[in-house]
CSV table of N, CA and C in Angstrom, one decimal:
chain,number,residue,atom,x,y,z
A,1,UNK,N,-42.6,25.6,21.4
A,1,UNK,CA,-41.6,25.5,20.4
A,1,UNK,C,-40.1,25.4,20.9
A,2,UNK,N,-39.9,25.9,22.1
A,2,UNK,CA,-38.5,25.8,22.6
A,2,UNK,C,-38.2,24.4,23.0
A,3,UNK,N,-39.2,23.7,23.5
A,3,UNK,CA,-39.0,22.2,23.8
A,3,UNK,C,-38.7,21.4,22.5
A,4,UNK,N,-39.4,21.8,21.4
A,4,UNK,CA,-39.2,21.1,20.1
A,4,UNK,C,-37.7,21.3,19.7
A,5,UNK,N,-37.2,22.5,19.8
A,5,UNK,CA,-35.8,22.7,19.3
A,5,UNK,C,-34.8,22.1,20.3
A,6,UNK,N,-35.2,22.1,21.6
A,6,UNK,CA,-34.3,21.5,22.6
A,6,UNK,C,-34.2,20.0,22.3
A,7,UNK,N,-35.2,19.3,21.8
A,7,UNK,CA,-35.2,17.9,21.5
A,7,UNK,C,-34.2,17.7,20.4
A,8,UNK,N,-34.2,18.6,19.4
A,8,UNK,CA,-33.2,18.4,18.3
A,8,UNK,C,-31.8,18.7,18.9
A,9,UNK,N,-31.6,19.6,19.8
A,9,UNK,CA,-30.3,19.9,20.4
A,9,UNK,C,-29.8,18.6,21.1
A,10,UNK,N,-30.6,18.0,21.8
A,10,UNK,CA,-30.2,16.8,22.6
A,10,UNK,C,-29.9,15.6,21.6
A,11,UNK,N,-30.7,15.5,20.5
A,11,UNK,CA,-30.4,14.5,19.5
A,11,UNK,C,-29.1,14.7,18.8
A,12,UNK,N,-28.8,15.9,18.5
A,12,UNK,CA,-27.5,16.2,17.8
A,12,UNK,C,-26.4,16.0,18.8
A,13,UNK,N,-26.6,16.3,20.1
A,13,UNK,CA,-25.6,16.1,21.1
A,13,UNK,C,-25.3,14.6,21.2
A,14,UNK,N,-26.3,13.8,21.1
A,14,UNK,CA,-26.2,12.3,21.1
A,14,UNK,C,-25.4,11.8,19.9
A,15,UNK,N,-25.7,12.4,18.7
A,15,UNK,CA,-24.9,12.0,17.5
A,15,UNK,C,-23.5,12.4,17.6
A,16,UNK,N,-23.3,13.6,18.2
A,16,UNK,CA,-21.9,14.1,18.3
A,16,UNK,C,-21.1,13.2,19.3
A,17,UNK,N,-21.8,12.8,20.4
A,17,UNK,CA,-21.1,11.9,21.3
A,17,UNK,C,-20.8,10.5,20.6
A,18,UNK,N,-21.8,10.0,19.9
A,18,UNK,CA,-21.6,8.7,19.2
A,18,UNK,C,-20.4,8.8,18.3
A,19,UNK,N,-20.3,9.8,17.4
A,19,UNK,CA,-19.2,9.9,16.4
A,19,UNK,C,-17.9,10.4,17.0
A,20,UNK,N,-17.9,11.0,18.1
A,20,UNK,CA,-16.7,11.5,18.7
A,20,UNK,C,-16.1,10.4,19.6
A,21,UNK,N,-16.9,9.6,20.2
A,21,UNK,CA,-16.3,8.6,21.2
A,21,UNK,C,-16.3,7.2,20.8
A,22,UNK,N,-17.0,6.8,19.8
A,22,UNK,CA,-17.2,5.4,19.4
A,22,UNK,C,-16.4,5.1,18.2
A,23,UNK,N,-15.3,4.4,18.3
A,23,UNK,CA,-14.4,4.0,17.2
A,23,UNK,C,-15.2,3.3,16.1
A,24,UNK,N,-16.0,2.3,16.4
A,24,UNK,CA,-16.7,1.6,15.4
A,24,UNK,C,-17.7,2.5,14.6
A,25,UNK,N,-18.3,3.4,15.3
A,25,UNK,CA,-19.2,4.4,14.6
A,25,UNK,C,-18.4,5.3,13.7
A,26,UNK,N,-17.2,5.6,14.1
A,26,UNK,CA,-16.3,6.4,13.2
A,26,UNK,C,-15.9,5.6,11.9
A,27,UNK,N,-15.6,4.3,12.2
A,27,UNK,CA,-15.3,3.4,11.0
A,27,UNK,C,-16.5,3.3,10.1
A,28,UNK,N,-17.7,3.1,10.6
A,28,UNK,CA,-18.9,3.0,9.8
A,28,UNK,C,-19.1,4.3,9.1
A,29,UNK,N,-18.9,5.4,9.7
A,29,UNK,CA,-19.1,6.7,9.1
A,29,UNK,C,-18.1,6.9,7.9
A,30,UNK,N,-16.9,6.5,8.1
A,30,UNK,CA,-15.9,6.6,7.0
A,30,UNK,C,-16.3,5.7,5.9
A,31,UNK,N,-16.7,4.5,6.2
A,31,UNK,CA,-17.1,3.6,5.1
A,31,UNK,C,-18.3,4.1,4.4
A,32,UNK,N,-19.2,4.7,5.1
A,32,UNK,CA,-20.4,5.3,4.5
A,32,UNK,C,-20.0,6.5,3.5
A,33,UNK,N,-19.1,7.3,4.0
A,33,UNK,CA,-18.6,8.4,3.1
A,33,UNK,C,-17.9,7.8,1.8
A,34,UNK,N,-17.2,6.8,2.0
A,34,UNK,CA,-16.6,6.1,0.8
A,34,UNK,C,-17.6,5.6,-0.1
A,35,UNK,N,-18.6,4.9,0.4
A,35,UNK,CA,-19.7,4.4,-0.4
A,35,UNK,C,-20.5,5.5,-1.1
A,36,UNK,N,-20.7,6.6,-0.5
A,36,UNK,CA,-21.4,7.7,-1.1
A,36,UNK,C,-20.5,8.3,-2.2
A,37,UNK,N,-19.2,8.5,-2.0
A,37,UNK,CA,-18.3,9.0,-3.0
A,37,UNK,C,-18.3,8.0,-4.2
A,38,UNK,N,-18.2,6.7,-3.9
A,38,UNK,CA,-18.2,5.7,-5.0
A,38,UNK,C,-19.6,5.8,-5.8
A,39,UNK,N,-20.6,5.9,-5.0
A,39,UNK,CA,-22.0,6.0,-5.7
A,39,UNK,C,-22.1,7.3,-6.6
A,40,UNK,N,-21.5,8.4,-6.2
A,40,UNK,CA,-21.5,9.6,-7.0
A,40,UNK,C,-20.6,9.3,-8.2
A,41,UNK,N,-19.5,8.7,-8.1
A,41,UNK,CA,-18.6,8.4,-9.2
A,41,UNK,C,-19.3,7.5,-10.2
A,42,UNK,N,-20.0,6.5,-9.7
A,42,UNK,CA,-20.6,5.5,-10.6
A,42,UNK,C,-22.0,6.0,-11.1
A,43,UNK,N,-22.5,7.1,-10.6
A,43,UNK,CA,-23.8,7.7,-11.0
A,43,UNK,C,-24.9,6.7,-10.8
A,44,UNK,N,-25.1,6.3,-9.6
A,44,UNK,CA,-26.1,5.3,-9.2
A,44,UNK,C,-27.5,5.8,-9.6
A,45,UNK,N,-28.3,4.8,-9.9
A,45,UNK,CA,-29.7,5.0,-10.1
A,45,UNK,C,-30.4,5.4,-8.8
A,46,UNK,N,-31.6,5.9,-8.9
A,46,UNK,CA,-32.4,6.4,-7.7
A,46,UNK,C,-32.6,5.2,-6.8
A,47,UNK,N,-33.0,4.0,-7.3
A,47,UNK,CA,-33.2,2.9,-6.4
A,47,UNK,C,-31.9,2.5,-5.7
A,48,UNK,N,-30.8,2.6,-6.4
A,48,UNK,CA,-29.5,2.2,-5.7
A,48,UNK,C,-29.2,3.2,-4.6
A,49,UNK,N,-29.4,4.5,-4.9
A,49,UNK,CA,-29.2,5.5,-3.8
A,49,UNK,C,-30.1,5.2,-2.6
A,50,UNK,N,-31.3,4.8,-2.9
A,50,UNK,CA,-32.3,4.5,-1.8
A,50,UNK,C,-31.8,3.4,-1.0
A,51,UNK,N,-31.3,2.3,-1.6
A,51,UNK,CA,-30.8,1.1,-0.9
A,51,UNK,C,-29.6,1.5,-0.1
A,52,UNK,N,-28.7,2.3,-0.7
A,52,UNK,CA,-27.4,2.7,0.0
A,52,UNK,C,-27.7,3.6,1.2
A,53,UNK,N,-28.6,4.6,1.0
A,53,UNK,CA,-28.9,5.5,2.1
A,53,UNK,C,-29.6,4.7,3.3
A,54,UNK,N,-30.6,3.9,3.0
A,54,UNK,CA,-31.3,3.1,4.0
A,54,UNK,C,-30.3,2.2,4.7
A,55,UNK,N,-29.4,1.6,4.0
A,55,UNK,CA,-28.4,0.7,4.6
A,55,UNK,C,-27.5,1.4,5.5
A,56,UNK,N,-27.0,2.5,5.1
A,56,UNK,CA,-26.1,3.4,5.9
A,56,UNK,C,-26.8,3.8,7.2
A,57,UNK,N,-28.1,4.2,7.0
A,57,UNK,CA,-28.8,4.7,8.2
A,57,UNK,C,-29.1,3.5,9.1
A,58,UNK,N,-29.3,2.3,8.6
A,58,UNK,CA,-29.5,1.2,9.5
A,58,UNK,C,-28.3,0.8,10.3
A,59,UNK,N,-27.1,0.8,9.6
A,59,UNK,CA,-25.9,0.5,10.4
A,59,UNK,C,-25.6,1.5,11.4
A,60,UNK,N,-25.7,2.8,11.1
A,60,UNK,CA,-25.4,3.9,12.0
A,60,UNK,C,-26.4,3.9,13.2
A,61,UNK,N,-27.7,3.6,12.9
A,61,UNK,CA,-28.7,3.5,13.9
A,61,UNK,C,-28.4,2.4,14.9
A,62,UNK,N,-28.1,1.2,14.3
A,62,UNK,CA,-27.7,0.1,15.1
A,62,UNK,C,-26.5,0.4,16.0
A,63,UNK,N,-25.6,1.1,15.5
A,63,UNK,CA,-24.4,1.4,16.3
A,63,UNK,C,-24.8,2.4,17.4
A,64,UNK,N,-25.7,3.3,17.1
A,64,UNK,CA,-26.2,4.2,18.2
A,64,UNK,C,-27.0,3.4,19.3
A,65,UNK,N,-27.8,2.5,18.9
A,65,UNK,CA,-28.6,1.7,19.9
A,65,UNK,C,-27.6,0.9,20.7
A,66,UNK,N,-26.6,0.3,20.0
A,66,UNK,CA,-25.6,-0.5,20.8
A,66,UNK,C,-24.9,0.4,21.8
A,67,UNK,N,-24.5,1.6,21.4
A,67,UNK,CA,-23.9,2.5,22.4
A,67,UNK,C,-24.8,2.8,23.5
A,68,UNK,N,-26.0,3.1,23.3
A,68,UNK,CA,-27.0,3.4,24.3
A,68,UNK,C,-27.2,2.2,25.2
A,69,UNK,N,-27.3,1.0,24.7
A,69,UNK,CA,-27.5,-0.2,25.5
A,69,UNK,C,-26.3,-0.4,26.4
A,70,UNK,N,-25.1,-0.3,25.8
A,70,UNK,CA,-23.9,-0.4,26.6
A,70,UNK,C,-23.8,0.6,27.8
A,71,UNK,N,-24.1,1.8,27.5
A,71,UNK,CA,-24.1,2.9,28.5
A,71,UNK,C,-25.1,2.6,29.6
A,72,UNK,N,-26.3,2.2,29.2
A,72,UNK,CA,-27.3,1.9,30.2
A,72,UNK,C,-26.9,0.7,31.1
A,73,UNK,N,-26.4,-0.3,30.5
A,73,UNK,CA,-26.0,-1.5,31.3
A,73,UNK,C,-24.8,-1.1,32.2
A,74,UNK,N,-23.9,-0.4,31.7
A,74,UNK,CA,-22.7,0.0,32.6
A,74,UNK,C,-23.2,0.8,33.8
A,75,UNK,N,-24.2,1.6,33.6
A,75,UNK,CA,-24.8,2.4,34.7
A,75,UNK,C,-25.6,1.5,35.7
A,76,UNK,N,-26.4,0.6,35.1
A,76,UNK,CA,-27.3,-0.2,35.9
A,76,UNK,C,-26.5,-1.4,36.6
A,77,UNK,N,-25.5,-1.9,35.9
A,77,UNK,CA,-24.8,-3.1,36.5
A,77,UNK,C,-23.3,-2.9,36.3
A,78,UNK,N,-22.7,-2.1,37.1
A,78,UNK,CA,-21.3,-1.8,37.0
A,78,UNK,C,-20.4,-3.1,37.2
A,79,UNK,N,-20.9,-4.1,38.0
A,79,UNK,CA,-20.2,-5.3,38.1
A,79,UNK,C,-20.6,-6.3,37.1
A,80,UNK,N,-19.8,-7.3,36.8
A,80,UNK,CA,-20.2,-8.3,35.8
A,80,UNK,C,-21.5,-9.0,36.2
A,81,UNK,N,-22.4,-9.2,35.2
A,81,UNK,CA,-23.6,-9.9,35.4
A,81,UNK,C,-23.8,-10.7,34.1
A,82,UNK,N,-24.2,-12.0,34.2
A,82,UNK,CA,-24.4,-12.7,32.9
A,82,UNK,C,-25.5,-12.1,32.0
A,83,UNK,N,-26.5,-11.6,32.6
A,83,UNK,CA,-27.6,-10.9,31.7
A,83,UNK,C,-27.1,-9.6,31.1
A,84,UNK,N,-26.2,-8.9,31.8
A,84,UNK,CA,-25.6,-7.7,31.2
A,84,UNK,C,-24.8,-8.1,30.0
A,85,UNK,N,-24.0,-9.2,30.1
A,85,UNK,CA,-23.2,-9.7,29.0
A,85,UNK,C,-24.1,-10.1,27.9
A,86,UNK,N,-25.2,-10.8,28.1
A,86,UNK,CA,-26.1,-11.2,27.0
A,86,UNK,C,-26.6,-9.9,26.3
A,87,UNK,N,-27.1,-8.9,27.0
A,87,UNK,CA,-27.6,-7.7,26.4
A,87,UNK,C,-26.5,-7.0,25.6
A,88,UNK,N,-25.3,-6.9,26.1
A,88,UNK,CA,-24.3,-6.2,25.3
A,88,UNK,C,-23.9,-7.1,24.1
A,89,UNK,N,-23.8,-8.4,24.3
A,89,UNK,CA,-23.4,-9.2,23.1
A,89,UNK,C,-24.5,-9.2,22.0
A,90,UNK,N,-25.8,-9.2,22.4
A,90,UNK,CA,-26.8,-9.2,21.4
A,90,UNK,C,-26.8,-7.8,20.7
A,91,UNK,N,-26.6,-6.7,21.5
A,91,UNK,CA,-26.6,-5.4,20.8
A,91,UNK,C,-25.4,-5.3,19.8
A,92,UNK,N,-24.3,-5.8,20.2
A,92,UNK,CA,-23.1,-5.8,19.3
A,92,UNK,C,-23.3,-6.7,18.1
A,93,UNK,N,-24.0,-7.9,18.4
A,93,UNK,CA,-24.3,-8.8,17.3
A,93,UNK,C,-25.2,-8.2,16.3
A,94,UNK,N,-26.1,-7.4,16.8
A,94,UNK,CA,-27.1,-6.7,15.9
A,94,UNK,C,-26.3,-5.8,15.0
A,95,UNK,N,-25.4,-5.0,15.5
A,95,UNK,CA,-24.6,-4.2,14.6
A,95,UNK,C,-23.8,-5.0,13.6
A,96,UNK,N,-23.2,-6.1,14.0
A,96,UNK,CA,-22.5,-7.0,13.1
A,96,UNK,C,-23.4,-7.5,12.0
A,97,UNK,N,-24.6,-7.9,12.4
A,97,UNK,CA,-25.6,-8.4,11.4
A,97,UNK,C,-25.9,-7.3,10.4
A,98,UNK,N,-26.2,-6.1,10.9
A,98,UNK,CA,-26.5,-5.0,10.0
A,98,UNK,C,-25.3,-4.7,9.0
A,99,UNK,N,-24.1,-4.7,9.6
A,99,UNK,CA,-22.9,-4.5,8.8
A,99,UNK,C,-22.7,-5.5,7.7
A,100,UNK,N,-22.9,-6.8,8.1
A,100,UNK,CA,-22.8,-7.8,7.1
A,100,UNK,C,-23.8,-7.6,5.9
A,101,UNK,N,-25.0,-7.3,6.3
A,101,UNK,CA,-26.1,-7.0,5.3
A,101,UNK,C,-25.7,-5.8,4.5
A,102,UNK,N,-25.1,-4.8,5.1
A,102,UNK,CA,-24.6,-3.6,4.3
A,102,UNK,C,-23.6,-4.0,3.3
A,103,UNK,N,-22.7,-4.9,3.6
A,103,UNK,CA,-21.7,-5.4,2.6
A,103,UNK,C,-22.4,-6.1,1.5
A,104,UNK,N,-23.4,-6.9,1.8
A,104,UNK,CA,-24.2,-7.6,0.7
A,104,UNK,C,-24.9,-6.6,-0.2
A,105,UNK,N,-25.5,-5.6,0.5
A,105,UNK,CA,-26.2,-4.5,-0.3
A,105,UNK,C,-25.2,-3.8,-1.2
A,106,UNK,N,-24.0,-3.5,-0.6
A,106,UNK,CA,-23.0,-2.8,-1.4
A,106,UNK,C,-22.5,-3.6,-2.6
A,107,UNK,N,-22.4,-4.9,-2.4
A,107,UNK,CA,-22.1,-5.8,-3.5
A,107,UNK,C,-23.1,-5.8,-4.6
A,108,UNK,N,-24.4,-5.9,-4.2
A,108,UNK,CA,-25.5,-5.9,-5.2
A,108,UNK,C,-25.5,-4.5,-5.9
A,109,UNK,N,-25.3,-3.4,-5.2
A,109,UNK,CA,-25.3,-2.1,-5.9
A,109,UNK,C,-24.1,-1.8,-6.7
A,110,UNK,N,-22.9,-2.1,-6.1
A,110,UNK,CA,-21.7,-1.6,-6.8
A,110,UNK,C,-21.1,-2.6,-7.8
A,111,UNK,N,-21.1,-3.9,-7.5
A,111,UNK,CA,-20.4,-4.8,-8.4
A,111,UNK,C,-20.9,-4.8,-9.8
A,112,UNK,N,-22.1,-4.7,-10.2
A,112,UNK,CA,-22.5,-4.6,-11.6
A,112,UNK,C,-21.8,-3.4,-12.3
A,113,UNK,N,-21.8,-2.2,-11.6
A,113,UNK,CA,-21.2,-1.0,-12.1
A,113,UNK,C,-19.7,-1.2,-12.3
A,114,UNK,N,-19.1,-1.8,-11.3
A,114,UNK,CA,-17.6,-1.9,-11.3
A,114,UNK,C,-17.2,-2.9,-12.4
A,115,UNK,N,-18.0,-4.0,-12.5
A,115,UNK,CA,-17.7,-5.0,-13.5
A,115,UNK,C,-17.8,-4.4,-14.9
A,116,UNK,N,-18.9,-3.7,-15.1
A,116,UNK,CA,-19.1,-3.0,-16.4
A,116,UNK,C,-18.0,-2.0,-16.7
A,117,UNK,N,-17.6,-1.2,-15.7
A,117,UNK,CA,-16.5,-0.2,-15.9
A,117,UNK,C,-15.2,-0.9,-16.3
A,118,UNK,N,-14.9,-2.0,-15.6
A,118,UNK,CA,-13.6,-2.7,-15.9
A,118,UNK,C,-13.7,-3.4,-17.3
A,119,UNK,N,-14.9,-3.9,-17.6
A,119,UNK,CA,-15.1,-4.6,-18.9
A,119,UNK,C,-14.9,-3.6,-20.1
A,120,UNK,N,-15.3,-2.4,-19.9
A,120,UNK,CA,-15.2,-1.3,-20.9
A,120,UNK,C,-13.7,-1.0,-21.1
A,121,UNK,N,-12.9,-1.1,-20.1
A,121,UNK,CA,-11.5,-0.7,-20.1
A,121,UNK,C,-10.6,-1.7,-20.8
A,122,UNK,N,-11.1,-3.0,-20.8
A,122,UNK,CA,-10.3,-4.0,-21.4
A,122,UNK,C,-10.7,-4.4,-22.8
């Protein structure tokens, strides 16, 4: 059981490192907090919360994998190498793809609520 709890300790240390040192992860975390607050304000349906939570998790997980890929490449290939560049670019591109999809999901979830809210006010 000690090994089991140590695995969690290492995982939380990794998350702490991610959010403490990676500016983009901090930005994604801030946007996620804003989306959660907006979701609470708009009283999202269960399926909307599910879409929001899964999307947030996907973006943050992609950011974590990107950070791990970059650290591994920096360790393995401290000098420039074209394949190292490809790996880093693809990892960063994956985060970008997830973030773009998150914006689309955010539009699908939030826009109907916001349009309805502003339509009631006018």
